Amino acid sequence: MYKKIEQDINVPYPIYLVNNIYETVKRIENIKVKHRADLFLIYDKNLSVYYDKYINNIRSFCKSSLYIECKECNKNRETVDEIYKFLVDNNAKRNGIVICIGGGILGDLVGFVSGTYMRGIRYINIPTTMISQVDSSIGGKVGYNFNNLKNYIGMFYNPLEVIVCPEFLKTLKRKEILSGFGEIIKYCIIDRDELLIYFEKNIESIVNLEKDEIVLLVQKCILIKRDIVSKDFKDTGLRNVLNFGHTVGHAIEIDSNYKVSHGQSVSLGILVALKLSETLMSLDKTLYNKIKDIYTYIGIDKYYKINNKDNFIKSIRGDKKNDSNIRFVLISTLGKPVIAVKVKEEQLLKVIKESIEGEKIYE
Ligand SMILES: NC(=O)c1ccc[n+]([C@@H]2O[C@H](COP(=O)([O-])OP(=O)(O)OC[C@H]3O[C@@H](n4cnc5c(N)ncnc54)[C@H](O)[C@@H]3O)[C@@H](O)[C@H]2O)c1
Ligand SMILES: [Zn+2]
């Protein structure tokens, strides 16, 4: 049994929500039968610890397989080359299909390789983390980091299909689950109030990863992302709302040398964006407190101590050093994001002090 999320003109591939890992394996097997193509399996090394039996099963109907150690510091050109080499060595042709099983790092890397190998080879994305299921596997953004610049090399390239199996989430470390919650809270804020209401109402079951509530939550997030992407696939305007919390979030990731996860950094960035919204967009103060209370309940860190303020600001400003303003996505009220709001550096530093500045809590 699976649920198929309808295709859309700009998200022109099916997203299947499947019940369990056994069904995921069956779907992959069907792909082989349906397309009569060679399959090339690329998976996250950590998955072997929990899913060795399933991986061996999938391997049995793939031409060859490769595992990748998925760390943000490996999301680079060397790993991209390693995957190209694997495809070349195993004689992958343009009619082959790459099967990618892993989190956001692997999906971004394999998507990029698939989009460029022999000018494009089909790939199927099977996201196994919370972030990748609710966010990175939808929307076609693929790529890798260059020097200290996150996702600087990349393209838009869609998979043949996405298979989302929330059962994979059970083996995630707590830190990774919390990271996923960061992106989900982002959706709660930029989407009308329906998702936030659902999240609050089911918070206990969600935190305990109870199946029905998690499956519905994942599905709701996929639909929000799909709808935003479908209106602005190439990210020239509206899609920018997905960057809510990310301006400061990315700077925290870099400042902490990636010790603070993407989603945790975004969670902190969300608090800053909400405080800025109170000052600049007259946002009602209750939302900030509500979100902080949710963080406390689910265990998301609310404080961060910046290691290097100059570099922190530099990474936020990017190359726009001569502009005294920084552009932010803020909200005027719940579900009403506004893109490219100008914020002065002094304003930002003041708001960071009032919101997240405190001792670092990460290990
Ligand atoms: N393309 C996009 O639109 C987009 C959107 C958001 C994030 N991203 C990217 O996604 C990346 C973060 O993704 P992520 O949080 O999935 O990170 P990740 O891929 O590093 O996975 C996190 C950790 O979980 C492990 N893991 C994966 N699946 C597991 C499972 N089922 N059980 C146990 N452990 C498992 C991994 O080995 C890794 O250690 C970042 O590089 C970010 O830039 C991309
Ligand atoms: Zn993100």
Tab-separated table of N, CA and C in Angstrom, residues 44-155:
chain	number	residue	atom	x	y	z
A	44	ASP	N	23.972	5.630	1.772
A	44	ASP	CA	24.699	6.188	2.923
A	44	ASP	C	25.297	5.038	3.737
A	45	LYS	N	26.599	5.125	3.983
A	45	LYS	CA	27.302	4.049	4.691
A	45	LYS	C	26.627	3.680	6.020
A	46	ASN	N	26.150	4.699	6.750
A	46	ASN	CA	25.542	4.432	8.064
A	46	ASN	C	24.316	3.541	7.985
A	47	LEU	N	23.679	3.502	6.835
A	47	LEU	CA	22.457	2.700	6.728
A	47	LEU	C	22.736	1.205	6.867
A	48	SER	N	23.976	0.785	6.535
A	48	SER	CA	24.305	-0.654	6.626
A	48	SER	C	24.148	-1.146	8.054
A	49	VAL	N	24.390	-0.252	9.018
A	49	VAL	CA	24.298	-0.662	10.425
A	49	VAL	C	22.892	-1.170	10.742
A	50	TYR	N	21.889	-0.497	10.187
A	50	TYR	CA	20.503	-0.834	10.555
A	50	TYR	C	19.766	-1.648	9.481
A	51	TYR	N	20.170	-1.475	8.251
A	51	TYR	CA	19.336	-2.016	7.161
A	51	TYR	C	20.109	-2.947	6.226
A	52	ASP	N	21.088	-3.639	6.795
A	52	ASP	CA	21.958	-4.480	5.977
A	52	ASP	C	21.153	-5.487	5.133
A	53	LYS	N	20.161	-6.092	5.778
A	53	LYS	CA	19.356	-7.113	5.093
A	53	LYS	C	18.675	-6.506	3.847
A	54	TYR	N	18.068	-5.338	4.030
A	54	TYR	CA	17.360	-4.694	2.910
A	54	TYR	C	18.342	-4.237	1.826
A	55	ILE	N	19.470	-3.705	2.284
A	55	ILE	CA	20.437	-3.220	1.298
A	55	ILE	C	20.963	-4.386	0.456
A	56	ASN	N	21.228	-5.507	1.117
A	56	ASN	CA	21.684	-6.687	0.371
A	56	ASN	C	20.637	-7.136	-0.637
A	57	ASN	N	19.389	-7.038	-0.207
A	57	ASN	CA	18.287	-7.406	-1.089
A	57	ASN	C	18.268	-6.497	-2.328
A	58	ILE	N	18.374	-5.205	-2.098
A	58	ILE	CA	18.351	-4.249	-3.224
A	58	ILE	C	19.575	-4.484	-4.123
A	59	ARG	N	20.700	-4.721	-3.448
A	59	ARG	CA	21.939	-4.949	-4.207
A	59	ARG	C	21.780	-6.125	-5.179
A	60	SER	N	20.995	-7.085	-4.779
A	60	SER	CA	20.871	-8.294	-5.603
A	60	SER	C	20.228	-8.008	-6.968
A	61	PHE	N	19.458	-6.945	-7.079
A	61	PHE	CA	18.947	-6.639	-8.429
A	61	PHE	C	19.531	-5.353	-9.018
A	62	CYS	N	20.657	-4.892	-8.423
A	62	CYS	CA	21.378	-3.746	-9.016
A	62	CYS	C	22.655	-4.255	-9.685
A	63	LYS	N	23.108	-3.525	-10.686
A	63	LYS	CA	24.326	-3.979	-11.390
A	63	LYS	C	25.538	-3.827	-10.479
A	64	SER	N	25.590	-2.715	-9.727
A	64	SER	CA	26.684	-2.520	-8.779
A	64	SER	C	26.267	-1.509	-7.721
A	65	SER	N	27.066	-1.438	-6.658
A	65	SER	CA	26.676	-0.534	-5.567
A	65	SER	C	27.894	0.172	-4.981
A	66	LEU	N	27.608	1.294	-4.345
A	66	LEU	CA	28.673	2.108	-3.744
A	66	LEU	C	28.117	2.736	-2.478
A	67	TYR	N	28.900	2.701	-1.392
A	67	TYR	CA	28.444	3.454	-0.219
A	67	TYR	C	29.307	4.695	-0.037
A	68	ILE	N	28.695	5.717	0.532
A	68	ILE	CA	29.388	6.992	0.732
A	68	ILE	C	29.283	7.374	2.198
A	69	GLU	N	30.386	7.865	2.742
A	69	GLU	CA	30.352	8.383	4.116
A	69	GLU	C	29.770	9.795	4.064
A	70	CYS	N	28.589	9.951	4.635
A	70	CYS	CA	27.886	11.225	4.443
A	70	CYS	C	28.119	12.190	5.592
A	71	LYS	N	29.000	13.149	5.346
A	71	LYS	CA	29.271	14.211	6.314
A	71	LYS	C	29.298	15.494	5.508
A	72	GLU	N	28.938	16.596	6.159
A	72	GLU	CA	28.909	17.868	5.418
A	72	GLU	C	30.290	18.163	4.801
A	73	CYS	N	31.378	17.769	5.506
A	73	CYS	CA	32.715	18.064	4.972
A	73	CYS	C	33.057	17.170	3.770
A	74	ASN	N	32.259	16.130	3.531
A	74	ASN	CA	32.466	15.288	2.336
A	74	ASN	C	31.548	15.687	1.186
A	75	LYS	N	30.742	16.724	1.415
A	75	LYS	CA	29.807	17.127	0.353
A	75	LYS	C	30.583	18.025	-0.618
A	76	ASN	N	31.540	17.408	-1.287
A	76	ASN	CA	32.458	18.223	-2.087
A	76	ASN	C	32.795	17.538	-3.412
A	77	ARG	N	33.677	18.202	-4.131
A	77	ARG	CA	34.065	17.745	-5.469
A	77	ARG	C	34.665	16.321	-5.452
A	78	GLU	N	35.439	16.025	-4.375
A	78	GLU	CA	36.084	14.695	-4.340
A	78	GLU	C	35.014	13.585	-4.314
A	79	THR	N	33.985	13.797	-3.525
A	79	THR	CA	32.941	12.763	-3.460
A	79	THR	C	32.182	12.696	-4.783
A	80	VAL	N	31.942	13.861	-5.382
A	80	VAL	CA	31.290	13.874	-6.698
A	80	VAL	C	32.131	13.043	-7.677
A	81	ASP	N	33.453	13.252	-7.661
A	81	ASP	CA	34.349	12.502	-8.565
A	81	ASP	C	34.310	11.000	-8.265
A	82	GLU	N	34.228	10.680	-6.961
A	82	GLU	CA	34.172	9.260	-6.575
A	82	GLU	C	32.924	8.602	-7.194
A	83	ILE	N	31.825	9.346	-7.191
A	83	ILE	CA	30.583	8.766	-7.754
A	83	ILE	C	30.680	8.675	-9.289
A	84	TYR	N	31.252	9.716	-9.927
A	84	TYR	CA	31.454	9.628	-11.392
A	84	TYR	C	32.283	8.387	-11.720
A	85	LYS	N	33.350	8.192	-10.937
A	85	LYS	CA	34.273	7.079	-11.204
A	85	LYS	C	33.536	5.738	-11.070
A	86	PHE	N	32.719	5.664	-10.032
A	86	PHE	CA	31.931	4.429	-9.824
A	86	PHE	C	31.057	4.145	-11.054
A	87	LEU	N	30.425	5.188	-11.583
A	87	LEU	CA	29.531	4.982	-12.737
A	87	LEU	C	30.333	4.596	-13.980
A	88	VAL	N	31.462	5.290	-14.168
A	88	VAL	CA	32.294	4.972	-15.342
A	88	VAL	C	32.835	3.540	-15.224
A	89	ASP	N	33.402	3.217	-14.041
A	89	ASP	CA	34.007	1.896	-13.848
A	89	ASP	C	32.994	0.765	-14.055
A	90	ASN	N	31.733	1.084	-13.738
A	90	ASN	CA	30.708	0.034	-13.860
A	90	ASN	C	29.907	0.151	-15.140
A	91	ASN	N	30.465	0.957	-16.050
A	91	ASN	CA	29.923	1.009	-17.391
A	91	ASN	C	28.456	1.475	-17.430
A	92	ALA	N	28.155	2.475	-16.584
A	92	ALA	CA	26.780	3.000	-16.589
A	92	ALA	C	26.544	3.798	-17.860
A	93	LYS	N	25.431	3.475	-18.527
A	93	LYS	CA	25.086	4.187	-19.761
A	93	LYS	C	23.921	5.120	-19.478
A	94	ARG	N	23.587	5.942	-20.473
A	94	ARG	CA	22.543	6.939	-20.221
A	94	ARG	C	21.177	6.330	-19.917
A	95	ASN	N	20.976	5.110	-20.315
A	95	ASN	CA	19.667	4.514	-20.005
A	95	ASN	C	19.638	3.808	-18.645
A	96	GLY	N	20.740	3.879	-17.908
A	96	GLY	CA	20.769	3.303	-16.562
A	96	GLY	C	20.001	4.188	-15.576
A	97	ILE	N	19.759	3.647	-14.399
A	97	ILE	CA	19.051	4.432	-13.368
A	97	ILE	C	19.840	4.342	-12.058
A	98	VAL	N	20.098	5.507	-11.482
A	98	VAL	CA	20.817	5.537	-10.209
A	98	VAL	C	19.791	5.525	-9.078
A	99	ILE	N	20.014	4.663	-8.112
A	99	ILE	CA	19.131	4.586	-6.936
A	99	ILE	C	19.897	5.197	-5.763
A	100	CYS	N	19.362	6.265	-5.206
A	100	CYS	CA	20.061	6.949	-4.119
A	100	CYS	C	19.285	6.731	-2.820
A	101	ILE	N	19.931	6.156	-1.819
A	101	ILE	CA	19.254	5.945	-0.533
A	101	ILE	C	20.081	6.606	0.568
A	102	GLY	N	19.567	7.680	1.113
A	102	GLY	CA	20.305	8.388	2.158
A	102	GLY	C	19.656	9.719	2.491
A	103	GLY	N	20.357	10.515	3.267
A	103	GLY	CA	19.823	11.804	3.702
A	103	GLY	C	20.064	12.916	2.687
A	104	GLY	N	19.945	14.146	3.156
A	104	GLY	CA	20.040	15.316	2.284
A	104	GLY	C	21.400	15.463	1.623
A	105	ILE	N	22.447	15.058	2.328
A	105	ILE	CA	23.786	15.199	1.738
A	105	ILE	C	23.903	14.291	0.519
A	106	LEU	N	23.536	13.015	0.693
A	106	LEU	CA	23.669	12.075	-0.422
A	106	LEU	C	22.730	12.464	-1.573
A	107	GLY	N	21.508	12.857	-1.241
A	107	GLY	CA	20.551	13.235	-2.286
A	107	GLY	C	21.073	14.388	-3.130
A	108	ASP	N	21.646	15.397	-2.465
A	108	ASP	CA	22.178	16.549	-3.200
A	108	ASP	C	23.343	16.134	-4.103
A	109	LEU	N	24.214	15.260	-3.572
A	109	LEU	CA	25.394	14.824	-4.343
A	109	LEU	C	24.998	13.932	-5.525
A	110	VAL	N	24.186	12.941	-5.237
A	110	VAL	CA	23.812	11.981	-6.289
A	110	VAL	C	22.947	12.665	-7.353
A	111	GLY	N	22.083	13.577	-6.902
A	111	GLY	CA	21.267	14.334	-7.863
A	111	GLY	C	22.163	15.122	-8.817
A	112	PHE	N	23.200	15.747	-8.264
A	112	PHE	CA	24.113	16.526	-9.107
A	112	PHE	C	24.856	15.625	-10.093
A	113	VAL	N	25.378	14.520	-9.580
A	113	VAL	CA	26.099	13.587	-10.459
A	113	VAL	C	25.147	13.091	-11.554
A	114	SER	N	23.939	12.738	-11.171
A	114	SER	CA	22.984	12.218	-12.159
A	114	SER	C	22.668	13.274	-13.217
A	115	GLY	N	22.577	14.509	-12.802
A	115	GLY	CA	22.251	15.588	-13.747
A	115	GLY	C	23.374	15.905	-14.720
A	116	THR	N	24.599	15.514	-14.362
A	116	THR	CA	25.743	15.888	-15.198
A	116	THR	C	26.400	14.693	-15.895
A	117	TYR	N	26.224	13.505	-15.331
A	117	TYR	CA	26.870	12.323	-15.915
A	117	TYR	C	26.285	12.053	-17.303
A	118	MET	N	27.115	12.053	-18.313
A	118	MET	CA	26.687	11.852	-19.706
A	118	MET	C	25.503	12.779	-20.058
A	119	ARG	N	25.548	13.980	-19.584
A	119	ARG	CA	24.503	15.013	-19.780
A	119	ARG	C	23.150	14.645	-19.178
A	120	GLY	N	23.185	13.774	-18.198
A	120	GLY	CA	21.936	13.487	-17.489
A	120	GLY	C	21.539	12.031	-17.550
A	121	ILE	N	21.458	11.429	-16.369
A	121	ILE	CA	21.039	10.038	-16.255
A	121	ILE	C	19.902	10.039	-15.227
A	122	ARG	N	18.955	9.113	-15.373
A	122	ARG	CA	17.815	9.120	-14.443
A	122	ARG	C	18.252	8.673	-13.038
A	123	TYR	N	17.597	9.246	-12.031
A	123	TYR	CA	17.874	8.767	-10.670
A	123	TYR	C	16.600	8.781	-9.832
A	124	ILE	N	16.637	7.903	-8.848
A	124	ILE	CA	15.491	7.800	-7.940
A	124	ILE	C	15.970	8.142	-6.544
A	125	ASN	N	15.255	9.043	-5.902
A	125	ASN	CA	15.705	9.491	-4.587
A	125	ASN	C	14.873	8.826	-3.489
A	126	ILE	N	15.554	8.170	-2.569
A	126	ILE	CA	14.868	7.547	-1.435
A	126	ILE	C	15.428	8.194	-0.166
A	127	PRO	N	14.801	9.275	0.278
A	127	PRO	CA	15.339	10.028	1.416
A	127	PRO	C	15.124	9.290	2.735
A	128	THR	N	16.142	9.275	3.592
A	128	THR	CA	16.041	8.480	4.823
A	128	THR	C	16.126	9.309	6.100
A	129	THR	N	16.257	10.629	5.972
A	129	THR	CA	16.263	11.479	7.178
A	129	THR	C	15.029	12.375	7.147
A	130	MET	N	14.769	12.978	8.293
A	130	MET	CA	13.608	13.868	8.379
A	130	MET	C	13.765	15.047	7.409
A	131	ILE	N	14.951	15.658	7.410
A	131	ILE	CA	15.167	16.825	6.531
A	131	ILE	C	14.990	16.432	5.076
A	132	SER	N	15.535	15.291	4.708
A	132	SER	CA	15.455	14.929	3.293
A	132	SER	C	14.033	14.519	2.904
A	133	GLN	N	13.286	13.941	3.836
A	133	GLN	CA	11.908	13.543	3.481
A	133	GLN	C	10.981	14.746	3.370
A	134	VAL	N	11.158	15.729	4.237
A	134	VAL	CA	10.207	16.846	4.199
A	134	VAL	C	10.697	18.010	3.341
A	135	ASP	N	11.968	17.957	2.951
A	135	ASP	CA	12.505	19.155	2.317
A	135	ASP	C	13.396	18.851	1.103
A	136	SER	N	14.611	18.332	1.355
A	136	SER	CA	15.608	18.358	0.280
A	136	SER	C	15.303	17.447	-0.909
A	137	SER	N	14.490	16.405	-0.718
A	137	SER	CA	14.236	15.503	-1.854
A	137	SER	C	13.204	16.083	-2.827
A	138	ILE	N	12.581	17.192	-2.426
A	138	ILE	CA	11.571	17.793	-3.303
A	138	ILE	C	12.066	19.153	-3.785
A	139	GLY	N	11.987	19.382	-5.065
A	139	GLY	CA	12.333	20.717	-5.556
A	139	GLY	C	13.501	20.762	-6.517
A	140	GLY	N	14.219	19.638	-6.660
A	140	GLY	CA	15.220	19.556	-7.714
A	140	GLY	C	16.523	20.306	-7.498
A	141	LYS	N	16.726	20.888	-6.291
A	141	LYS	CA	18.017	21.567	-6.073
A	141	LYS	C	19.055	20.529	-5.692
A	142	VAL	N	20.114	20.433	-6.476
A	142	VAL	CA	21.171	19.455	-6.194
A	142	VAL	C	22.522	20.141	-6.300
A	143	GLY	N	23.504	19.638	-5.582
A	143	GLY	CA	24.813	20.286	-5.666
A	143	GLY	C	25.714	19.934	-4.502
A	144	TYR	N	26.789	20.698	-4.385
A	144	TYR	CA	27.763	20.425	-3.309
A	144	TYR	C	28.438	21.710	-2.857
A	145	ASN	N	29.203	21.588	-1.762
A	145	ASN	CA	29.860	22.775	-1.189
A	145	ASN	C	31.195	23.033	-1.882
A	146	PHE	N	31.529	24.305	-1.972
A	146	PHE	CA	32.819	24.669	-2.579
A	146	PHE	C	33.549	25.585	-1.605
A	147	ASN	N	34.732	25.195	-1.169
A	147	ASN	CA	35.435	25.894	-0.083
A	147	ASN	C	34.468	26.049	1.077
A	148	ASN	N	34.285	27.255	1.578
A	148	ASN	CA	33.356	27.388	2.699
A	148	ASN	C	31.969	27.817	2.237
A	149	LEU	N	31.707	27.671	0.960
A	149	LEU	CA	30.450	28.171	0.417
A	149	LEU	C	29.478	27.011	0.235
A	150	LYS	N	28.414	27.065	1.017
A	150	LYS	CA	27.465	25.941	1.022
A	150	LYS	C	26.663	25.863	-0.269
A	151	ASN	N	26.602	24.680	-0.836
A	151	ASN	CA	25.785	24.408	-2.025
A	151	ASN	C	26.055	25.383	-3.174
A	152	TYR	N	27.312	25.856	-3.288
A	152	TYR	CA	27.599	26.880	-4.297
A	152	TYR	C	27.635	26.333	-5.708
A	153	ILE	N	27.983	25.062	-5.839
A	153	ILE	CA	27.999	24.469	-7.180
A	153	ILE	C	26.770	23.567	-7.270
A	154	GLY	N	25.945	23.811	-8.250
A	154	GLY	CA	24.746	22.986	-8.320
A	154	GLY	C	23.880	23.305	-9.512
A	155	MET	N	22.758	22.661	-9.527
A	155	MET	CA	21.833	22.832	-10.650
A	155	MET	C	20.426	22.445	-10.187
